[in-house]
PDB file of C-alpha atoms and ligand atoms in Angstrom:
ATOM      1  CA  MET L   1      41.907 -44.033   3.880  1.00 59.00           C
ATOM      2  CA  GLU L   2      44.384 -41.824   4.724  1.00 64.00           C
ATOM      3  CA  LYS L   3      48.207 -43.550   5.786  1.00 78.00           C
ATOM      4  CA  LEU L   4      49.755 -42.661   8.676  1.00 90.00           C
ATOM      5  CA  GLY L   5      53.610 -43.146   9.597  1.00 94.00           C
ATOM      6  CA  ARG L   6      53.925 -45.366  13.168  1.00 95.00           C
ATOM      7  CA  ASN L   7      55.095 -42.065  14.733  1.00 96.00           C
ATOM      8  CA  ASP L   8      51.561 -39.900  13.338  1.00 95.00           C
ATOM      9  CA  GLN L   9      48.921 -39.513  16.011  1.00 94.00           C
ATOM     10  CA  CYS L  10      46.511 -42.461  15.910  1.00 93.00           C
ATOM     11  CA  TRP L  11      43.156 -41.873  13.844  1.00 90.00           C
ATOM     12  CA  CYS L  12      41.300 -42.697  16.683  1.00 88.00           C
ATOM     13  CA  GLY L  13      41.576 -39.855  19.197  1.00 83.00           C
ATOM     14  CA  SER L  14      43.926 -41.423  21.421  1.00 86.00           C
ATOM     15  CA  GLY L  15      46.470 -38.826  21.464  1.00 89.00           C
ATOM     16  CA  LYS L  16      49.049 -41.784  21.251  1.00 93.00           C
ATOM     17  CA  LYS L  17      51.209 -42.204  18.250  1.00 95.00           C
ATOM     18  CA  TYR L  18      50.028 -44.921  15.041  1.00 95.00           C
ATOM     19  CA  LYS L  19      52.547 -47.877  16.275  1.00 96.00           C
ATOM     20  CA  SER L  20      51.492 -47.417  20.248  1.00 94.00           C
ATOM     21  CA  CYS L  21      47.837 -47.815  19.339  1.00 93.00           C
ATOM     22  CA  HIS L  22      46.008 -48.667  17.031  1.00 93.00           C
ATOM     23  CA  MET L  23      49.047 -49.897  14.231  1.00 95.00           C
ATOM     24  CA  ALA L  24      48.747 -53.693  15.150  1.00 94.00           C
ATOM     25  CA  ILE L  25      45.294 -54.142  14.880  1.00 95.00           C
ATOM     26  CA  ASP L  26      45.842 -52.483  11.482  1.00 95.00           C
ATOM     27  CA  GLU L  27      47.310 -54.814  10.345  1.00 96.00           C
ATOM     28  CA  LYS L  28      45.823 -57.252  11.362  1.00 97.00           C
ATOM     29  CA  ILE L  29      42.240 -56.105  10.230  1.00 97.00           C
ATOM     30  CA  HIS L  30      44.169 -56.126   6.843  1.00 96.00           C
ATOM     31  CA  TYR L  31      45.158 -59.793   6.925  1.00 97.00           C
ATOM     32  CA  TYR L  32      41.979 -61.077   7.696  1.00 98.00           C
ATOM     33  CA  GLU L  33      41.178 -59.461   4.544  1.00 97.00           C
ATOM     34  CA  LEU L  34      43.287 -60.640   2.539  1.00 97.00           C
ATOM     35  CA  GLN L  35      41.435 -63.508   3.329  1.00 97.00           C
ATOM     36  CA  GLY L  36      38.560 -62.549   2.063  1.00 97.00           C
ATOM     37  CA  HIS L  37      36.801 -61.767   5.351  1.00 98.00           C
ATOM     38  CA  ILE L  38      34.690 -58.839   6.306  1.00 98.00           C
ATOM     39  CA  VAL L  39      36.406 -56.533   8.627  1.00 98.00           C
ATOM     40  CA  PRO L  40      34.629 -53.506   9.537  1.00 98.00           C
ATOM     41  CA  ASP L  41      35.535 -50.051   7.839  1.00 95.00           C
ATOM     42  CA  ARG L  42      37.221 -47.685  10.551  1.00 93.00           C
ATOM     43  CA  ASP L  43      34.643 -44.630  10.934  1.00 93.00           C
ATOM     44  CA  ILE L  44      32.096 -48.060  12.655  1.00 96.00           C
ATOM     45  CA  LEU L  45      35.194 -48.300  15.205  1.00 96.00           C
ATOM     46  CA  LYS L  46      34.266 -46.063  17.700  1.00 96.00           C
ATOM     47  CA  THR L  47      37.045 -43.351  19.727  1.00 93.00           C
ATOM     48  CA  PRO L  48      37.395 -43.276  23.324  1.00 92.00           C
ATOM     49  CA  GLU L  49      35.720 -40.164  23.605  1.00 94.00           C
ATOM     50  CA  GLN L  50      32.385 -41.865  21.546  1.00 97.00           C
ATOM     51  CA  MET L  51      32.292 -44.706  23.500  1.00 97.00           C
ATOM     52  CA  GLU L  52      32.268 -42.938  26.983  1.00 98.00           C
ATOM     53  CA  GLY L  53      29.344 -41.252  25.410  1.00 98.00           C
ATOM     54  CA  ILE L  54      27.716 -44.280  24.694  1.00 98.00           C
ATOM     55  CA  ARG L  55      28.222 -44.706  27.875  1.00 98.00           C
ATOM     56  CA  GLU L  56      26.131 -42.046  29.353  1.00 98.00           C
ATOM     57  CA  SER L  57      23.778 -42.826  27.302  1.00 98.00           C
ATOM     58  CA  SER L  58      23.086 -46.187  28.243  1.00 98.00           C
ATOM     59  CA  LYS L  59      22.986 -45.260  31.865  1.00 98.00           C
ATOM     60  CA  ILE L  60      19.896 -43.408  30.741  1.00 98.00           C
ATOM     61  CA  ASN L  61      19.009 -46.577  28.833  1.00 98.00           C
ATOM     62  CA  ILE L  62      18.792 -48.842  31.769  1.00 98.00           C
ATOM     63  CA  ALA L  63      17.997 -46.455  34.585  1.00 98.00           C
ATOM     64  CA  VAL L  64      15.048 -46.352  32.179  1.00 98.00           C
ATOM     65  CA  LEU L  65      14.244 -49.790  31.649  1.00 98.00           C
ATOM     66  CA  ASP L  66      14.572 -50.345  35.928  1.00 98.00           C
ATOM     67  CA  ALA L  67      11.806 -47.905  36.765  1.00 98.00           C
ATOM     68  CA  VAL L  68       9.501 -50.037  34.089  1.00 98.00           C
ATOM     69  CA  GLU L  69      10.053 -52.650  36.290  1.00 98.00           C
ATOM     70  CA  LYS L  70       9.243 -51.262  38.992  1.00 98.00           C
ATOM     71  CA  MET L  71       5.766 -50.175  37.689  1.00 98.00           C
ATOM     72  CA  ILE L  72       4.855 -53.195  35.033  1.00 98.00           C
ATOM     73  CA  GLY L  73       2.003 -55.696  36.297  1.00 98.00           C
ATOM     74  CA  PRO L  74      -1.573 -56.840  36.066  1.00 98.00           C
ATOM     75  CA  GLY L  75      -3.943 -53.854  34.823  1.00 98.00           C
ATOM     76  CA  VAL L  76      -1.640 -52.061  33.508  1.00 98.00           C
ATOM     77  CA  THR L  77      -1.542 -50.927  30.276  1.00 98.00           C
ATOM     78  CA  THR L  78       1.574 -50.583  27.300  1.00 98.00           C
ATOM     79  CA  GLU L  79       0.413 -46.470  27.084  1.00 98.00           C
ATOM     80  CA  GLU L  80       1.173 -46.293  30.429  1.00 98.00           C
ATOM     81  CA  ILE L  81       4.387 -47.645  30.449  1.00 98.00           C
ATOM     82  CA  ASP L  82       5.548 -45.643  27.555  1.00 98.00           C
ATOM     83  CA  GLN L  83       4.637 -42.862  29.554  1.00 98.00           C
ATOM     84  CA  VAL L  84       7.401 -43.978  32.239  1.00 98.00           C
ATOM     85  CA  VAL L  85       9.288 -44.407  29.264  1.00 99.00           C
ATOM     86  CA  TYR L  86       9.009 -40.882  28.027  1.00 98.00           C
ATOM     87  CA  ASN L  87       9.284 -39.512  31.698  1.00 98.00           C
ATOM     88  CA  VAL L  88      12.312 -41.377  32.799  1.00 98.00           C
ATOM     89  CA  THR L  89      14.462 -40.444  29.710  1.00 98.00           C
ATOM     90  CA  THR L  90      13.881 -37.373  29.548  1.00 98.00           C
ATOM     91  CA  GLN L  91      14.051 -36.518  32.733  1.00 98.00           C
ATOM     92  CA  MET L  92      17.414 -37.488  32.709  1.00 98.00           C
ATOM     93  CA  GLY L  93      17.882 -35.147  29.816  1.00 98.00           C
ATOM     94  CA  GLY L  94      17.932 -37.784  26.859  1.00 98.00           C
ATOM     95  CA  ILE L  95      14.893 -38.759  24.137  1.00 98.00           C
ATOM     96  CA  PRO L  96      13.468 -41.913  23.318  1.00 98.00           C
ATOM     97  CA  ALA L  97      15.206 -42.803  20.202  1.00 98.00           C
ATOM     98  CA  PRO L  98      12.260 -44.348  18.627  1.00 98.00           C
ATOM     99  CA  LEU L  99       9.390 -41.319  19.625  1.00 98.00           C
ATOM    100  CA  ASN L 100       8.532 -40.480  15.165  1.00 98.00           C
ATOM    101  CA  TYR L 101      11.746 -42.596  13.916  1.00 98.00           C
ATOM    102  CA  GLU L 102      10.875 -43.183  10.638  1.00 97.00           C
ATOM    103  CA  GLY L 103       7.345 -42.327  11.289  1.00 97.00           C
ATOM    104  CA  PHE L 104       6.806 -43.828  14.787  1.00 98.00           C
ATOM    105  CA  PRO L 105       4.269 -42.898  16.890  1.00 98.00           C
ATOM    106  CA  LYS L 106       5.107 -43.947  20.797  1.00 98.00           C
ATOM    107  CA  SER L 107       8.638 -43.677  22.452  1.00 98.00           C
ATOM    108  CA  VAL L 108       9.322 -47.133  23.396  1.00 98.00           C
ATOM    109  CA  CYS L 109       8.270 -50.729  21.613  1.00 98.00           C
ATOM    110  CA  THR L 110       6.112 -53.242  23.731  1.00 98.00           C
ATOM    111  CA  SER L 111       5.339 -56.394  22.125  1.00 98.00           C
ATOM    112  CA  ILE L 112       3.358 -59.035  23.398  1.00 98.00           C
ATOM    113  CA  ASN L 113       3.366 -63.283  23.610  1.00 98.00           C
ATOM    114  CA  GLU L 114       3.067 -63.681  19.563  1.00 98.00           C
ATOM    115  CA  VAL L 115       4.394 -60.216  18.901  1.00 98.00           C
ATOM    116  CA  VAL L 116       7.810 -60.480  18.294  1.00 98.00           C
ATOM    117  CA  CYS L 117       8.740 -56.573  18.447  1.00 98.00           C
ATOM    118  CA  HIS L 118       8.041 -53.399  17.690  1.00 98.00           C
ATOM    119  CA  GLY L 119       4.594 -53.503  19.573  1.00 98.00           C
ATOM    120  CA  ILE L 120       2.460 -50.116  19.420  1.00 98.00           C
ATOM    121  CA  PRO L 121       1.919 -49.506  22.737  1.00 98.00           C
ATOM    122  CA  SER L 122      -1.762 -48.569  23.370  1.00 98.00           C
ATOM    123  CA  LYS L 123      -4.396 -47.434  26.508  1.00 98.00           C
ATOM    124  CA  ASP L 124      -6.446 -50.219  24.707  1.00 98.00           C
ATOM    125  CA  ARG L 125      -3.878 -52.941  26.015  1.00 98.00           C
ATOM    126  CA  VAL L 126      -4.229 -53.867  29.319  1.00 98.00           C
ATOM    127  CA  LEU L 127      -1.628 -56.669  30.458  1.00 98.00           C
ATOM    128  CA  GLN L 128      -3.452 -59.844  31.870  1.00 98.00           C
ATOM    129  CA  GLU L 129      -1.253 -62.288  34.165  1.00 98.00           C
ATOM    130  CA  GLY L 130       0.173 -65.022  32.073  1.00 98.00           C
ATOM    131  CA  ASP L 131       1.210 -62.321  29.790  1.00 98.00           C
ATOM    132  CA  ILE L 132       5.024 -62.523  27.952  1.00 98.00           C
ATOM    133  CA  VAL L 133       6.084 -58.845  27.949  1.00 98.00           C
ATOM    134  CA  ASN L 134       9.130 -57.434  25.903  1.00 98.00           C
ATOM    135  CA  VAL L 135       9.941 -53.938  26.186  1.00 98.00           C
ATOM    136  CA  ASP L 136      12.868 -52.390  23.811  1.00 98.00           C
ATOM    137  CA  VAL L 137      14.155 -49.426  24.838  1.00 98.00           C
ATOM    138  CA  SER L 138      16.687 -47.075  23.045  1.00 98.00           C
ATOM    139  CA  THR L 139      17.470 -43.706  24.232  1.00 98.00           C
ATOM    140  CA  ILE L 140      19.344 -40.692  22.460  1.00 98.00           C
ATOM    141  CA  TYR L 141      22.178 -38.619  25.194  1.00 98.00           C
ATOM    142  CA  LYS L 142      23.666 -36.231  23.458  1.00 98.00           C
ATOM    143  CA  GLY L 143      23.612 -37.901  19.810  1.00 98.00           C
ATOM    144  CA  TYR L 144      25.232 -41.093  21.446  1.00 98.00           C
ATOM    145  CA  PHE L 145      22.547 -44.179  20.825  1.00 98.00           C
ATOM    146  CA  SER L 146      22.048 -47.275  23.909  1.00 98.00           C
ATOM    147  CA  ASP L 147      19.571 -49.707  23.460  1.00 98.00           C
ATOM    148  CA  SER L 148      18.520 -52.723  25.072  1.00 98.00           C
ATOM    149  CA  SER L 149      15.561 -54.752  26.196  1.00 98.00           C
ATOM    150  CA  ARG L 150      13.811 -56.906  28.346  1.00 98.00           C
ATOM    151  CA  MET L 151      11.695 -59.558  28.600  1.00 98.00           C
ATOM    152  CA  TYR L 152       8.497 -59.181  31.552  1.00 98.00           C
ATOM    153  CA  CYS L 153       5.872 -61.984  32.565  1.00 98.00           C
ATOM    154  CA  ILE L 154       3.034 -60.500  33.682  1.00 98.00           C
ATOM    155  CA  GLY L 155       2.001 -62.558  37.656  1.00 97.00           C
ATOM    156  CA  LYS L 156       2.007 -66.183  36.750  1.00 97.00           C
ATOM    157  CA  VAL L 157       3.141 -67.255  33.331  1.00 98.00           C
ATOM    158  CA  SER L 158       2.803 -71.097  31.992  1.00 98.00           C
ATOM    159  CA  PRO L 159       6.272 -73.603  32.625  1.00 98.00           C
ATOM    160  CA  GLU L 160       6.128 -72.769  28.587  1.00 98.00           C
ATOM    161  CA  ARG L 161       6.592 -69.464  28.278  1.00 98.00           C
ATOM    162  CA  GLU L 162       8.420 -69.482  31.251  1.00 98.00           C
ATOM    163  CA  LYS L 163      11.100 -71.691  30.171  1.00 98.00           C
ATOM    164  CA  LEU L 164      10.693 -69.988  26.458  1.00 98.00           C
ATOM    165  CA  VAL L 165      11.674 -66.469  28.119  1.00 98.00           C
ATOM    166  CA  ARG L 166      14.057 -67.564  30.456  1.00 98.00           C
ATOM    167  CA  VAL L 167      15.742 -69.252  26.832  1.00 98.00           C
ATOM    168  CA  ALA L 168      16.171 -66.656  24.998  1.00 98.00           C
ATOM    169  CA  LYS L 169      17.926 -64.979  27.528  1.00 98.00           C
ATOM    170  CA  GLU L 170      20.386 -68.070  27.674  1.00 98.00           C
ATOM    171  CA  CYS L 171      20.863 -67.699  23.787  1.00 98.00           C
ATOM    172  CA  MET L 172      21.316 -64.039  23.990  1.00 98.00           C
ATOM    173  CA  ASP L 173      24.323 -64.610  27.016  1.00 98.00           C
ATOM    174  CA  LEU L 174      25.548 -67.643  24.958  1.00 98.00           C
ATOM    175  CA  GLY L 175      25.998 -65.319  22.393  1.00 98.00           C
ATOM    176  CA  LEU L 176      28.200 -62.704  24.596  1.00 98.00           C
ATOM    177  CA  ALA L 177      30.237 -64.971  26.092  1.00 98.00           C
ATOM    178  CA  GLN L 178      31.692 -65.514  21.979  1.00 98.00           C
ATOM    179  CA  VAL L 179      32.070 -61.532  21.976  1.00 98.00           C
ATOM    180  CA  LYS L 180      35.772 -61.096  21.730  1.00 98.00           C
ATOM    181  CA  PRO L 181      38.547 -59.671  19.072  1.00 98.00           C
ATOM    182  CA  TRP L 182      39.511 -61.863  16.113  1.00 98.00           C
ATOM    183  CA  ASN L 183      36.228 -63.560  16.884  1.00 98.00           C
ATOM    184  CA  PHE L 184      33.241 -63.220  13.746  1.00 98.00           C
ATOM    185  CA  LEU L 185      29.339 -62.584  14.604  1.00 98.00           C
ATOM    186  CA  GLY L 186      28.816 -65.998  13.238  1.00 98.00           C
ATOM    187  CA  ASP L 187      30.485 -67.300  15.816  1.00 98.00           C
ATOM    188  CA  MET L 188      28.379 -65.719  18.861  1.00 98.00           C
ATOM    189  CA  ALA L 189      25.484 -66.273  15.969  1.00 98.00           C
ATOM    190  CA  GLN L 190      25.555 -69.952  16.002  1.00 98.00           C
ATOM    191  CA  ALA L 191      25.836 -70.170  19.454  1.00 98.00           C
ATOM    192  CA  ILE L 192      22.660 -68.366  19.484  1.00 98.00           C
ATOM    193  CA  ASN L 193      20.698 -70.329  16.690  1.00 98.00           C
ATOM    194  CA  ASP L 194      22.466 -73.849  18.407  1.00 98.00           C
ATOM    195  CA  HIS L 195      20.538 -73.303  21.889  1.00 98.00           C
ATOM    196  CA  ALA L 196      17.898 -72.205  20.446  1.00 98.00           C
ATOM    197  CA  LYS L 197      17.399 -75.708  18.154  1.00 98.00           C
ATOM    198  CA  ALA L 198      18.464 -77.418  20.817  1.00 98.00           C
ATOM    199  CA  ASN L 199      15.228 -76.203  22.426  1.00 98.00           C
ATOM    200  CA  GLY L 200      12.994 -76.425  20.061  1.00 98.00           C
ATOM    201  CA  TYR L 201      12.604 -73.076  19.389  1.00 98.00           C
ATOM    202  CA  SER L 202      13.867 -71.278  16.358  1.00 98.00           C
ATOM    203  CA  VAL L 203      15.541 -68.029  15.713  1.00 98.00           C
ATOM    204  CA  VAL L 204      13.708 -64.966  13.728  1.00 98.00           C
ATOM    205  CA  VAL L 205      15.841 -64.527  10.493  1.00 98.00           C
ATOM    206  CA  ASP L 206      14.622 -61.649   8.625  1.00 98.00           C
ATOM    207  CA  ILE L 207      15.102 -59.016  11.538  1.00 98.00           C
ATOM    208  CA  GLY L 208      18.365 -58.877  13.303  1.00 98.00           C
ATOM    209  CA  GLY L 209      20.893 -56.149  15.384  1.00 98.00           C
ATOM    210  CA  HIS L 210      22.286 -53.846  14.062  1.00 98.00           C
ATOM    211  CA  GLY L 211      25.579 -51.470  15.269  1.00 98.00           C
ATOM    212  CA  ILE L 212      24.674 -47.935  16.851  1.00 98.00           C
ATOM    213  CA  GLY L 213      26.497 -45.734  18.796  1.00 98.00           C
ATOM    214  CA  LEU L 214      26.263 -42.681  16.673  1.00 98.00           C
ATOM    215  CA  GLU L 215      23.289 -43.610  14.688  1.00 98.00           C
ATOM    216  CA  PHE L 216      20.027 -45.171  15.927  1.00 98.00           C
ATOM    217  CA  HIS L 217      21.873 -48.248  13.317  1.00 98.00           C
ATOM    218  CA  GLU L 218      24.545 -48.445  11.842  1.00 98.00           C
ATOM    219  CA  GLU L 219      26.100 -51.067   9.893  1.00 97.00           C
ATOM    220  CA  PRO L 220      26.974 -53.393   9.790  1.00 98.00           C
ATOM    221  CA  PHE L 221      23.785 -55.617  10.648  1.00 98.00           C
ATOM    222  CA  VAL L 222      23.956 -58.744  12.562  1.00 98.00           C
ATOM    223  CA  SER L 223      22.379 -62.176  12.180  1.00 98.00           C
ATOM    224  CA  TYR L 224      21.838 -64.866  14.547  1.00 98.00           C
ATOM    225  CA  VAL L 225      21.831 -67.656  12.440  1.00 98.00           C
ATOM    226  CA  THR L 226      24.575 -67.498   9.883  1.00 98.00           C
ATOM    227  CA  PRO L 227      27.394 -70.144  11.109  1.00 98.00           C
ATOM    228  CA  ALA L 228      30.290 -70.011  13.230  1.00 98.00           C
ATOM    229  CA  GLY L 229      33.410 -67.889  10.932  1.00 98.00           C
ATOM    230  CA  THR L 230      31.668 -66.409   8.893  1.00 98.00           C
ATOM    231  CA  GLU L 231      30.030 -62.338   9.174  1.00 98.00           C
ATOM    232  CA  MET L 232      31.793 -59.396   9.905  1.00 98.00           C
ATOM    233  CA  LEU L 233      35.432 -59.673  12.098  1.00 98.00           C
ATOM    234  CA  MET L 234      35.087 -58.504  16.062  1.00 98.00           C
ATOM    235  CA  VAL L 235      37.928 -56.174  16.714  1.00 98.00           C
ATOM    236  CA  PRO L 236      37.978 -54.013  19.188  1.00 97.00           C
ATOM    237  CA  GLY L 237      35.760 -50.314  18.849  1.00 97.00           C
ATOM    238  CA  MET L 238      33.004 -52.377  17.752  1.00 98.00           C
ATOM    239  CA  VAL L 239      30.120 -51.775  19.698  1.00 98.00           C
ATOM    240  CA  PHE L 240      26.602 -53.782  18.823  1.00 98.00           C
ATOM    241  CA  THR L 241      23.301 -54.804  19.701  1.00 98.00           C
ATOM    242  CA  ILE L 242      22.392 -58.459  20.860  1.00 98.00           C
ATOM    243  CA  GLU L 243      18.884 -59.055  20.176  1.00 98.00           C
ATOM    244  CA  PRO L 244      17.786 -62.259  18.663  1.00 98.00           C
ATOM    245  CA  MET L 245      14.259 -62.909  18.625  1.00 98.00           C
ATOM    246  CA  VAL L 246      13.012 -66.050  19.657  1.00 99.00           C
ATOM    247  CA  ASN L 247       9.985 -67.850  18.281  1.00 99.00           C
ATOM    248  CA  ALA L 248       8.311 -70.871  20.052  1.00 98.00           C
ATOM    249  CA  GLY L 249       7.754 -72.570  16.892  1.00 98.00           C
ATOM    250  CA  THR L 250       8.357 -71.586  13.184  1.00 98.00           C
ATOM    251  CA  CYS L 251      10.956 -68.674  11.983  1.00 98.00           C
ATOM    252  CA  ASP L 252       8.143 -66.615   9.960  1.00 98.00           C
ATOM    253  CA  VAL L 253       7.095 -63.339  10.518  1.00 98.00           C
ATOM    254  CA  VAL L 254       4.719 -61.174   9.285  1.00 98.00           C
ATOM    255  CA  VAL L 255       4.155 -57.547   9.351  1.00 98.00           C
ATOM    256  CA  ASP L 256      -0.113 -56.179  10.664  1.00 98.00           C
ATOM    257  CA  ASP L 257      -0.677 -53.931   7.527  1.00 97.00           C
ATOM    258  CA  GLU L 258      -2.562 -51.971   9.271  1.00 97.00           C
ATOM    259  CA  ASP L 259      -0.171 -50.727  11.374  1.00 97.00           C
ATOM    260  CA  GLY L 260       2.849 -51.213   9.583  1.00 98.00           C
ATOM    261  CA  TRP L 261       4.690 -52.621  12.421  1.00 98.00           C
ATOM    262  CA  THR L 262       3.729 -54.730  14.642  1.00 98.00           C
ATOM    263  CA  VAL L 263       5.749 -57.395  13.764  1.00 98.00           C
ATOM    264  CA  TYR L 264       3.631 -61.043  14.698  1.00 98.00           C
ATOM    265  CA  THR L 265       5.072 -65.148  14.716  1.00 98.00           C
ATOM    266  CA  GLU L 266       3.825 -66.358  11.136  1.00 98.00           C
ATOM    267  CA  ASP L 267       1.805 -69.215  13.267  1.00 98.00           C
ATOM    268  CA  GLY L 268       0.432 -67.346  16.504  1.00 98.00           C
ATOM    269  CA  LYS L 269       2.703 -68.935  18.720  1.00 98.00           C
ATOM    270  CA  ASP L 270       5.258 -67.144  20.997  1.00 98.00           C
ATOM    271  CA  SER L 271       8.158 -65.082  20.733  1.00 98.00           C
ATOM    272  CA  ALA L 272       9.971 -64.027  22.792  1.00 99.00           C
ATOM    273  CA  GLN L 273      13.600 -61.199  22.699  1.00 98.00           C
ATOM    274  CA  TRP L 274      16.356 -60.323  24.922  1.00 98.00           C
ATOM    275  CA  GLU L 275      18.623 -56.987  23.492  1.00 98.00           C
ATOM    276  CA  ILE L 276      22.082 -55.767  24.891  1.00 98.00           C
ATOM    277  CA  THR L 277      24.616 -53.256  24.209  1.00 98.00           C
ATOM    278  CA  VAL L 278      28.144 -55.011  23.792  1.00 98.00           C
ATOM    279  CA  ALA L 279      31.578 -53.101  22.922  1.00 98.00           C
ATOM    280  CA  VAL L 280      34.277 -55.366  20.794  1.00 98.00           C
ATOM    281  CA  THR L 281      37.390 -54.177  24.347  1.00 97.00           C
ATOM    282  CA  LYS L 282      41.186 -54.902  23.705  1.00 94.00           C
ATOM    283  CA  ASP L 283      40.612 -58.584  24.687  1.00 95.00           C
ATOM    284  CA  GLY L 284      36.963 -58.724  24.737  1.00 98.00           C
ATOM    285  CA  TYR L 285      33.488 -57.799  25.499  1.00 98.00           C
ATOM    286  CA  GLU L 286      31.754 -54.577  28.102  1.00 98.00           C
ATOM    287  CA  ILE L 287      28.371 -54.603  28.365  1.00 98.00           C
ATOM    288  CA  LEU L 288      27.112 -51.145  27.946  1.00 98.00           C
ATOM    289  CA  THR L 289      23.111 -51.774  28.487  1.00 95.00           C
ATOM    290  CA  TYR L 290      21.926 -54.651  30.139  1.00 91.00           C
TER     291      TYR L 290
HETATM  292  N1  MF3 D 301      14.901 -50.845  19.653  1.00 70.18           N
HETATM  293  C1  MF3 D 301      15.067 -51.841  17.979  1.00 70.18           C
HETATM  294  C2  MF3 D 301      15.883 -52.044  17.968  1.00 70.18           C
HETATM  295  O1  MF3 D 301      16.482 -53.063  18.892  1.00 70.18           O
HETATM  296  C3  MF3 D 301      14.166 -50.952  17.114  1.00 70.18           C
HETATM  297  C4  MF3 D 301      13.110 -50.215  17.173  1.00 70.18           C
HETATM  298  S1  MF3 D 301      12.100 -49.067  15.539  1.00 70.18           S
HETATM  299  C5  MF3 D 301      10.865 -48.467  15.630  1.00 70.18           C
HETATM  300  O2  MF3 D 301      16.564 -52.033  16.821  1.00 70.18           O
HETATM  301  F1  MF3 D 301      11.143 -47.911  15.886  1.00 70.18           F
HETATM  302  F2  MF3 D 301      10.160 -49.470  16.504  1.00 70.18           F
HETATM  303  F3  MF3 D 301      11.501 -48.437  17.100  1.00 70.18           F
HETATM  304 CO1   CO D 302      18.193 -52.521  18.730  1.00 70.18          CO
END
């Protein structure tokens, strides 16, 4: 890493002098690093220009989920959801990030009931009254990535499913409340995990969230089961997802060996997930997708 003088231009592209921009933050990061904490590399901290690109991408991401919200319901196939995601994304000038991502065949993930994540849309899967569905939309716009997902209850669902969907959202919100500079990702994780456990649920260990912005999945891997005070230090300019997968039963999951994508709960019980993209700001967070 280049050593900057106090009066040099800051590395972040703000145009300001280093001493009146990132110098104090860099010193603070270094202090935590000396104490043995995991700290972010400079290259995952977004510049103001990159933040603006991610915001634009996020606007499309949200508009796509809003469009899904209008058409989803009993009798709709997950293939029809996929078509809406593809059409709205491309009409707004974006690209659906999942399409052809490591061979993923569709534009969106649709994960129903005991499917934890990465469900593949299909013309054969008709949504039924009582289903709970996660629709996970990821968007590329001018090279910038955004990611969010929502749960939809199809018609009237059982009180058990309704509660799982509600608690999964509460987990995300409680995690979000922990996002501010000089907290740790583990602070967020513990808030999430504690709330899931208090409701008799478990949080998936094997799959987590991720940094995002210039790539679909960037450093760091974001766990939602690690203890407070551990994992990466939160620093202004970090952008990552909050997307805990909350299971009604055990946290164990299995991947479908036929399609190589669909992740199920091992015990066949239900799973729910909400996802947002957030940035760490000077004094808290900015929600990019919701
Ligand atoms: N959207 C998922 C996430 O939250 C990733 C899906 S990868 C795909 O990280 F290929 F299945 F789309
Ligand atoms: Co994600």
